[in-house]
CSV table of C-alpha atoms in Angstrom, one decimal:
chain,number,residue,atom,x,y,z
A,1,MET,CA,31.7,-165.0,129.3
A,2,ASN,CA,33.9,-162.7,130.8
A,3,ALA,CA,32.3,-159.2,132.3
A,4,SER,CA,34.1,-156.4,130.4
A,5,PRO,CA,36.3,-154.3,132.9
A,6,GLU,CA,33.4,-151.5,131.9
A,7,GLY,CA,31.1,-154.0,133.8
A,8,ASP,CA,33.5,-155.2,136.7
A,9,SER,CA,33.4,-151.4,137.6
A,10,VAL,CA,30.2,-151.2,137.4
A,11,LEU,CA,29.3,-153.9,138.9
A,12,GLN,CA,31.5,-153.1,141.3
A,13,ARG,CA,29.7,-150.2,142.1
A,14,PHE,CA,26.2,-152.3,142.1
A,15,HIS,CA,27.5,-154.3,144.8
A,16,PHE,CA,29.1,-151.0,147.3
A,17,LEU,CA,25.6,-148.6,146.0
A,18,VAL,CA,23.4,-151.4,146.9
A,19,ASN,CA,25.2,-151.1,150.7
A,20,ALA,CA,25.4,-147.6,151.1
A,21,PRO,CA,22.0,-146.6,152.5
A,22,ALA,CA,22.9,-148.9,155.9
A,23,LEU,CA,26.7,-148.0,156.0
A,24,PHE,CA,25.8,-144.3,155.2
A,25,ASN,CA,24.1,-144.4,158.3
A,26,ALA,CA,27.4,-146.3,160.4
A,27,VAL,CA,29.2,-143.3,159.9
A,28,THR,CA,27.2,-140.4,160.7
A,29,THR,CA,26.2,-142.4,163.6
A,30,SER,CA,29.6,-142.6,164.3
A,31,VAL,CA,29.2,-138.9,163.3
A,32,GLU,CA,26.6,-138.7,166.3
A,33,LEU,CA,28.3,-140.5,169.0
A,34,GLY,CA,31.7,-138.5,168.6
A,35,ILE,CA,33.6,-141.6,167.4
A,36,PHE,CA,35.7,-139.4,165.0
A,37,SER,CA,35.9,-136.7,167.4
A,38,TYR,CA,37.8,-139.1,170.1
A,39,LEU,CA,39.8,-140.8,167.4
A,40,SER,CA,41.4,-137.4,166.1
A,41,ALA,CA,42.0,-136.2,169.8
A,42,GLN,CA,43.2,-139.7,170.8
A,43,ARG,CA,45.1,-140.4,167.9
A,44,SER,CA,44.2,-143.7,167.9
A,45,ALA,CA,42.2,-145.9,170.8
A,46,SER,CA,41.4,-149.0,171.4
A,47,PHE,CA,38.0,-150.9,171.6
A,48,ASP,CA,37.4,-150.5,175.2
A,49,GLN,CA,38.5,-147.1,175.5
A,50,ILE,CA,36.1,-146.3,172.4
A,51,ARG,CA,33.6,-147.9,174.4
A,52,GLU,CA,33.9,-146.2,177.5
A,53,HIS,CA,33.5,-142.6,175.5
A,54,VAL,CA,30.9,-143.8,173.5
A,55,SER,CA,28.3,-146.1,176.6
A,56,ILE,CA,27.0,-148.3,174.1
A,57,PRO,CA,26.8,-152.0,174.2
A,58,PRO,CA,30.0,-153.9,173.0
A,59,HIS,CA,28.3,-155.9,171.0
A,60,GLN,CA,27.1,-153.4,169.1
A,61,LEU,CA,30.3,-151.6,169.1
A,62,ARG,CA,31.7,-154.2,167.6
A,63,VAL,CA,29.4,-154.1,165.0
A,64,LEU,CA,29.0,-150.2,164.2
A,65,LEU,CA,33.5,-150.1,164.1
A,66,GLN,CA,33.7,-153.5,162.3
A,67,ALA,CA,30.6,-151.6,159.5
A,68,VAL,CA,33.1,-147.8,159.5
A,69,CYS,CA,35.7,-149.6,158.8
A,70,THR,CA,35.0,-151.1,155.8
A,71,THR,CA,34.1,-147.7,154.0
A,72,GLY,CA,38.2,-147.1,154.8
A,73,LEU,CA,36.9,-143.7,157.4
A,74,LEU,CA,38.4,-145.6,160.2
A,75,VAL,CA,41.8,-147.8,160.1
A,76,ARG,CA,42.3,-150.3,162.8
A,77,GLY,CA,45.8,-152.4,163.4
A,78,ASP,CA,47.6,-153.5,166.3
A,79,GLY,CA,44.2,-153.1,168.2
A,80,VAL,CA,43.5,-149.8,167.9
A,81,TYR,CA,41.3,-147.8,165.3
A,82,GLU,CA,42.3,-144.5,163.7
A,83,ASN,CA,40.6,-142.1,161.7
A,84,SER,CA,41.9,-142.3,157.7
A,85,ALA,CA,43.1,-138.3,156.8
A,86,VAL,CA,39.9,-138.2,155.1
A,87,ALA,CA,37.8,-138.9,157.6
A,88,GLU,CA,40.0,-136.8,160.0
A,89,ASP,CA,40.0,-133.6,157.9
A,90,LEU,CA,36.0,-134.2,156.2
A,91,LEU,CA,34.2,-135.6,159.6
A,92,ALA,CA,36.7,-134.6,162.8
A,93,SER,CA,35.7,-131.2,163.5
A,94,ASP,CA,33.0,-129.8,164.3
A,95,ALA,CA,33.7,-126.6,162.3
A,96,ASP,CA,30.7,-125.3,160.1
A,97,ASP,CA,32.1,-126.6,157.1
A,98,SER,CA,32.3,-130.3,158.6
A,99,TRP,CA,31.1,-133.3,156.9
A,100,SER,CA,29.5,-134.3,160.4
A,101,HIS,CA,26.3,-131.4,160.0
A,102,ILE,CA,25.8,-132.2,156.7
A,103,LEU,CA,26.0,-135.9,157.2
A,104,VAL,CA,23.4,-135.8,159.9
A,105,GLY,CA,21.1,-132.9,158.0
A,106,TRP,CA,20.9,-135.9,155.5
A,107,LYS,CA,20.1,-138.4,157.7
A,108,GLU,CA,17.5,-136.4,159.1
A,109,VAL,CA,15.7,-134.7,156.2
A,110,TYR,CA,16.6,-136.6,152.9
A,111,TYR,CA,17.5,-139.9,153.1
A,112,PRO,CA,13.7,-140.9,155.1
A,113,ALA,CA,12.2,-139.5,151.9
A,114,PHE,CA,13.7,-141.9,149.6
A,115,SER,CA,11.5,-144.4,150.6
A,116,ARG,CA,8.2,-143.0,149.2
A,117,MET,CA,10.2,-142.6,145.6
A,118,THR,CA,8.3,-145.1,143.7
A,119,SER,CA,4.8,-142.9,144.3
A,120,ALA,CA,6.7,-139.5,144.3
A,121,MET,CA,7.6,-140.9,140.9
A,122,ARG,CA,4.5,-143.0,139.8
A,123,THR,CA,2.9,-139.7,140.8
A,124,GLY,CA,4.6,-137.1,140.2
A,125,THR,CA,3.9,-135.5,143.2
A,126,ASN,CA,6.6,-134.9,145.9
A,127,THR,CA,4.6,-137.8,148.9
A,128,ALA,CA,7.1,-137.8,151.6
A,129,LEU,CA,6.6,-134.1,152.1
A,130,SER,CA,3.2,-135.5,153.6
A,131,ASP,CA,5.1,-136.7,156.6
A,132,TYR,CA,5.0,-133.0,157.6
A,133,PRO,CA,3.0,-130.5,159.1
A,134,GLY,CA,0.7,-127.7,156.8
A,135,ASP,CA,-0.8,-127.0,153.6
A,136,GLU,CA,1.9,-126.0,152.5
A,137,PRO,CA,3.4,-127.2,148.7
A,138,THR,CA,7.4,-127.0,149.8
A,139,LEU,CA,9.1,-128.4,152.9
A,140,TYR,CA,10.4,-125.4,153.3
A,141,GLN,CA,7.3,-123.4,154.2
A,142,ARG,CA,7.3,-126.5,156.8
A,143,LEU,CA,10.1,-126.8,158.1
A,144,PRO,CA,9.5,-123.8,160.3
A,145,ARG,CA,6.5,-125.4,162.7
A,146,ASN,CA,9.8,-127.8,163.8
A,147,PRO,CA,12.5,-125.3,165.0
A,148,ASP,CA,14.4,-127.7,165.7
A,149,LEU,CA,15.1,-129.8,162.1
A,150,GLU,CA,14.5,-126.4,160.3
A,151,ALA,CA,18.1,-125.5,163.0
A,152,VAL,CA,19.9,-129.0,161.5
A,153,PHE,CA,18.8,-128.4,158.3
A,154,HIS,CA,20.4,-125.3,157.6
A,155,ARG,CA,23.2,-126.6,159.5
A,156,ALA,CA,23.8,-129.0,157.5
A,157,MET,CA,23.0,-126.6,154.0
A,158,SER,CA,25.4,-124.4,155.2
A,159,ALA,CA,28.3,-126.4,156.1
A,160,PHE,CA,28.1,-127.7,152.4
A,161,THR,CA,27.6,-124.4,150.9
A,162,LEU,CA,31.3,-123.4,153.0
A,163,ARG,CA,32.6,-127.0,151.3
A,164,SER,CA,32.3,-125.3,147.4
A,165,VAL,CA,31.2,-122.0,147.7
A,166,ASN,CA,35.8,-120.2,148.3
A,167,GLU,CA,35.6,-120.3,144.2
A,168,LEU,CA,32.2,-118.7,143.6
A,169,VAL,CA,32.9,-115.7,146.1
A,170,GLU,CA,36.6,-115.2,144.3
A,171,ARG,CA,35.3,-114.6,140.6
A,172,PRO,CA,36.2,-111.3,139.2
A,173,GLU,CA,32.5,-110.5,138.5
A,174,PHE,CA,32.1,-109.7,142.0
A,175,SER,CA,34.5,-107.4,142.9
A,176,SER,CA,32.4,-104.6,140.5
A,177,VAL,CA,29.3,-105.0,142.4
A,178,ARG,CA,28.3,-102.6,144.9
A,179,HIS,CA,24.8,-103.8,145.9
A,180,LEU,CA,23.5,-107.6,145.7
A,181,LEU,CA,20.7,-109.4,145.5
A,182,ASP,CA,20.9,-112.5,147.3
A,183,ILE,CA,17.7,-114.1,146.4
A,184,GLY,CA,16.9,-117.2,148.7
A,185,GLY,CA,20.0,-115.9,150.7
A,186,GLY,CA,18.9,-118.8,153.7
A,187,ASP,CA,21.5,-118.4,156.8
A,188,GLY,CA,23.4,-115.8,155.1
A,189,THR,CA,26.3,-117.9,154.2
A,190,THR,CA,27.1,-117.1,151.1
A,191,SER,CA,26.8,-113.9,151.6
A,192,ALA,CA,29.0,-113.8,154.9
A,193,LYS,CA,31.7,-115.1,153.3
A,194,LEU,CA,30.8,-112.9,149.6
A,195,SER,CA,31.3,-109.6,153.0
A,196,ALA,CA,34.1,-111.4,153.6
A,197,ARG,CA,35.9,-111.5,150.4
A,198,HIS,CA,34.0,-107.8,149.7
A,199,PRO,CA,34.2,-105.2,152.5
A,200,ASP,CA,32.5,-102.8,150.3
A,201,MET,CA,29.8,-104.8,149.0
A,202,LYS,CA,26.2,-103.0,150.4
A,203,ILE,CA,24.7,-107.2,150.5
A,204,THR,CA,20.2,-107.8,151.0
A,205,VAL,CA,19.1,-111.4,151.6
A,206,PHE,CA,15.5,-112.0,150.7
A,207,ASP,CA,13.5,-114.8,152.0
A,208,ILE,CA,11.0,-116.0,154.3
A,209,PRO,CA,10.8,-114.8,157.7
A,210,SER,CA,12.6,-118.0,159.7
A,211,VAL,CA,14.7,-118.4,157.2
A,212,SER,CA,16.2,-114.8,158.3
A,213,GLY,CA,15.6,-115.3,162.2
A,214,LEU,CA,18.6,-117.5,161.2
A,215,ALA,CA,20.2,-115.6,159.4
A,216,LYS,CA,20.6,-112.6,162.0
A,217,ASP,CA,22.0,-114.9,164.5
A,218,ARG,CA,24.8,-114.8,161.3
A,219,THR,CA,24.9,-111.5,160.8
A,220,ASP,CA,24.7,-109.6,163.7
A,221,SER,CA,27.5,-112.0,165.7
A,222,ARG,CA,30.0,-112.2,162.9
A,223,LEU,CA,29.8,-109.0,160.2
A,224,ASP,CA,28.5,-106.1,162.3
A,225,GLY,CA,25.1,-105.1,160.4
A,226,LYS,CA,27.2,-105.1,156.7
A,227,ILE,CA,24.1,-107.4,155.6
A,228,GLU,CA,21.1,-106.4,155.3
A,229,LEU,CA,17.7,-108.9,155.7
A,230,HIS,CA,14.7,-108.3,153.8
A,231,PRO,CA,12.5,-110.8,155.3
A,232,GLY,CA,9.6,-111.8,152.8
A,233,ASP,CA,8.5,-114.1,149.6
A,234,PHE,CA,9.8,-113.7,146.0
A,235,PHE,CA,6.9,-115.6,144.6
A,236,THR,CA,4.5,-112.8,145.2
A,237,ASP,CA,6.9,-109.9,146.8
A,238,GLU,CA,8.3,-107.4,145.1
A,239,PHE,CA,12.6,-107.8,144.4
A,240,PRO,CA,14.0,-105.1,146.8
A,241,ARG,CA,14.8,-102.5,144.7
A,242,GLY,CA,18.1,-100.5,144.0
A,243,ALA,CA,20.9,-103.7,143.8
A,244,ASP,CA,23.0,-103.8,140.6
A,245,ALA,CA,23.3,-107.2,140.8
A,246,ILE,CA,21.3,-110.1,141.8
A,247,LEU,CA,22.5,-113.3,143.4
A,248,PHE,CA,20.5,-116.6,142.7
A,249,SER,CA,22.2,-119.8,144.6
A,250,HIS,CA,20.9,-122.8,145.3
A,251,VAL,CA,17.6,-121.7,145.3
A,252,LEU,CA,16.4,-121.8,141.4
A,253,GLU,CA,17.1,-125.1,140.9
A,254,ILE,CA,13.9,-126.0,143.3
A,255,PHE,CA,11.4,-124.7,140.8
A,256,SER,CA,10.4,-125.5,137.2
A,257,ALA,CA,11.5,-124.0,134.3
A,258,GLU,CA,8.4,-121.4,134.2
A,259,GLN,CA,8.9,-120.6,137.9
A,260,ILE,CA,12.7,-120.0,136.7
A,261,LEU,CA,11.9,-117.8,134.0
A,262,GLY,CA,9.4,-116.3,136.4
A,263,GLN,CA,12.0,-115.2,138.5
A,264,LEU,CA,14.2,-114.6,135.5
A,265,LYS,CA,12.0,-111.6,134.4
A,266,LYS,CA,11.0,-110.5,138.6
A,267,ALA,CA,15.2,-110.1,138.2
A,268,TYR,CA,15.4,-108.8,135.1
A,269,ASP,CA,12.7,-106.0,135.7
A,270,SER,CA,13.8,-104.8,139.3
A,271,LEU,CA,17.7,-104.0,137.7
A,272,ALA,CA,18.7,-100.8,136.4
A,273,SER,CA,20.6,-101.1,132.6
A,274,GLY,CA,23.8,-103.0,133.1
A,275,GLY,CA,22.6,-104.8,136.8
A,276,ARG,CA,23.5,-108.6,136.3
A,277,VAL,CA,22.4,-111.7,137.5
A,278,PHE,CA,24.1,-114.8,138.9
A,279,ILE,CA,23.0,-118.1,139.1
A,280,TYR,CA,25.6,-120.1,141.0
A,281,GLY,CA,24.5,-124.0,141.7
A,282,TYR,CA,24.7,-127.6,140.2
A,283,ASN,CA,24.3,-128.0,136.8
A,284,VAL,CA,24.1,-132.2,136.2
A,285,SER,CA,26.3,-132.6,131.9
A,286,ASP,CA,24.2,-130.7,129.7
A,287,ASP,CA,23.8,-134.9,128.1
A,288,GLU,CA,21.9,-135.4,131.8
A,289,THR,CA,24.0,-138.6,132.0
A,290,ARG,CA,27.1,-137.6,134.8
A,291,GLY,CA,27.0,-135.5,138.1
A,292,ILE,CA,26.1,-138.0,141.7
A,293,PHE,CA,25.4,-135.3,143.3
A,294,SER,CA,23.2,-133.4,140.8
A,295,ALA,CA,21.1,-136.9,140.5
A,296,ARG,CA,20.9,-137.1,144.6
A,297,LEU,CA,19.6,-133.2,144.6
A,298,GLY,CA,17.5,-133.9,141.4
A,299,LEU,CA,15.4,-136.9,143.1
A,300,TYR,CA,15.8,-135.1,146.8
A,301,PHE,CA,13.5,-132.4,145.2
A,302,ASN,CA,10.6,-134.5,143.0
A,303,VAL,CA,10.1,-136.8,146.7
A,304,LEU,CA,10.9,-134.0,149.3
A,305,ALA,CA,11.5,-130.6,148.8
A,306,SER,CA,8.9,-129.4,146.3
A,307,GLY,CA,8.1,-132.2,143.3
A,308,GLN,CA,9.5,-130.3,140.7
A,309,GLY,CA,12.8,-129.1,139.6
A,310,MET,CA,16.5,-130.9,138.8
A,311,ALA,CA,20.3,-130.0,138.9
A,312,TYR,CA,19.5,-128.1,135.4
A,313,PRO,CA,22.4,-128.1,132.5
A,314,ALA,CA,23.9,-125.2,132.0
A,315,LYS,CA,22.9,-124.6,128.6
A,316,ASP,CA,19.5,-124.5,130.0
A,317,TYR,CA,19.9,-121.4,132.6
A,318,GLU,CA,21.7,-119.7,129.5
A,319,SER,CA,18.2,-120.0,127.2
A,320,TRP,CA,16.2,-119.2,130.3
A,321,LEU,CA,18.4,-115.7,131.0
A,322,ILE,CA,18.1,-115.4,126.6
A,323,GLN,CA,14.6,-115.9,126.8
A,324,ALA,CA,14.3,-113.0,130.1
A,325,GLY,CA,16.1,-110.2,128.7
A,326,PHE,CA,19.3,-110.9,129.4
A,327,GLU,CA,22.6,-109.9,127.2
A,328,GLU,CA,26.7,-111.4,127.4
A,329,VAL,CA,25.4,-114.9,128.9
A,330,HIS,CA,27.7,-117.6,130.1
A,331,THR,CA,29.1,-119.7,132.4
A,332,ALA,CA,31.7,-120.8,134.4
A,333,ASP,CA,31.9,-124.7,135.1
A,334,GLY,CA,34.1,-126.7,136.2
A,335,LEU,CA,33.4,-125.2,140.2
A,336,PRO,CA,33.5,-127.7,142.9
A,337,TYR,CA,30.9,-130.7,143.5
A,338,GLU,CA,28.9,-129.9,139.9
A,339,HIS,CA,28.7,-126.5,140.3
A,340,GLY,CA,28.4,-124.0,137.4
A,341,LEU,CA,27.6,-120.0,137.5
A,342,SER,CA,25.5,-119.0,134.7
A,343,MET,CA,25.6,-115.2,134.6
A,344,GLY,CA,23.8,-111.7,132.3
A,345,ARG,CA,23.5,-108.5,131.7
A,346,LYS,CA,20.8,-106.4,131.8
A,347,PRO,CA,21.4,-104.0,128.5
């Protein structure tokens, strides 16, 4: 019996999927060896020229280049190699928003953990966290013991944020915010973009001390003190007062429904009447069947990061906002990389 067109497409996706882990690592290895950046500078290069640049054995280079060419990211013709347009755009640069940083972060942190997925699903715990020293329950709390890896992780997070954040900072809702509290604001990437777009806005970044240290480097060098850092634990510490808006960017999806509702209630209590809350992050489709970025993220949370959480559908955030007491609740969807912005106002 012949397969249906739908069956053919699923089969093709399956064949790519089962080979994707090896191909992902081949592409990331090429990033780390500087092949994409070298080809960008040279426009094109022969095998021997690439081998001289990367200094790896010729047979291994042959295997590596063959693998990357099958992805379409490298193109070979007339005896020379060159970047595809996608590779040139995403991987050839060392800019802050380069996918090269994202791939290295995913290779070093995300994907090694997924070998523990079966045990994590069976036990309901983030079993891959055992690879990191400490007794804290989340990856974020243990990473400070490895500052180099923490820096790689946050560089990847920052690069992905920069790839998706431009439409967020252009939202008209931020134009009237005087003082924004950025909960779990990481290294300050989102706050830096918001401050550049809204220079009269005061911003306070609230995150754990080790992450605030990374943010200090960014804000001191680029923003002349326009952003205030408030180190602390947003679960155990009170929210800083005085803000007329609170932003949760890529934070709440890490946690359970009960914890999210608790954070939104804290936000409600810390805001004056008329204050607003913004929840920015991944939204899986309402029927929870679509969203490959969202799916990867949810698996990462449960296998490694926190043992709970997911890329929740927007309707869940709207329900929690209403339960916390907010009004005028709605979501701006269709933002890049399956993102949405759910919002509410304190009456």
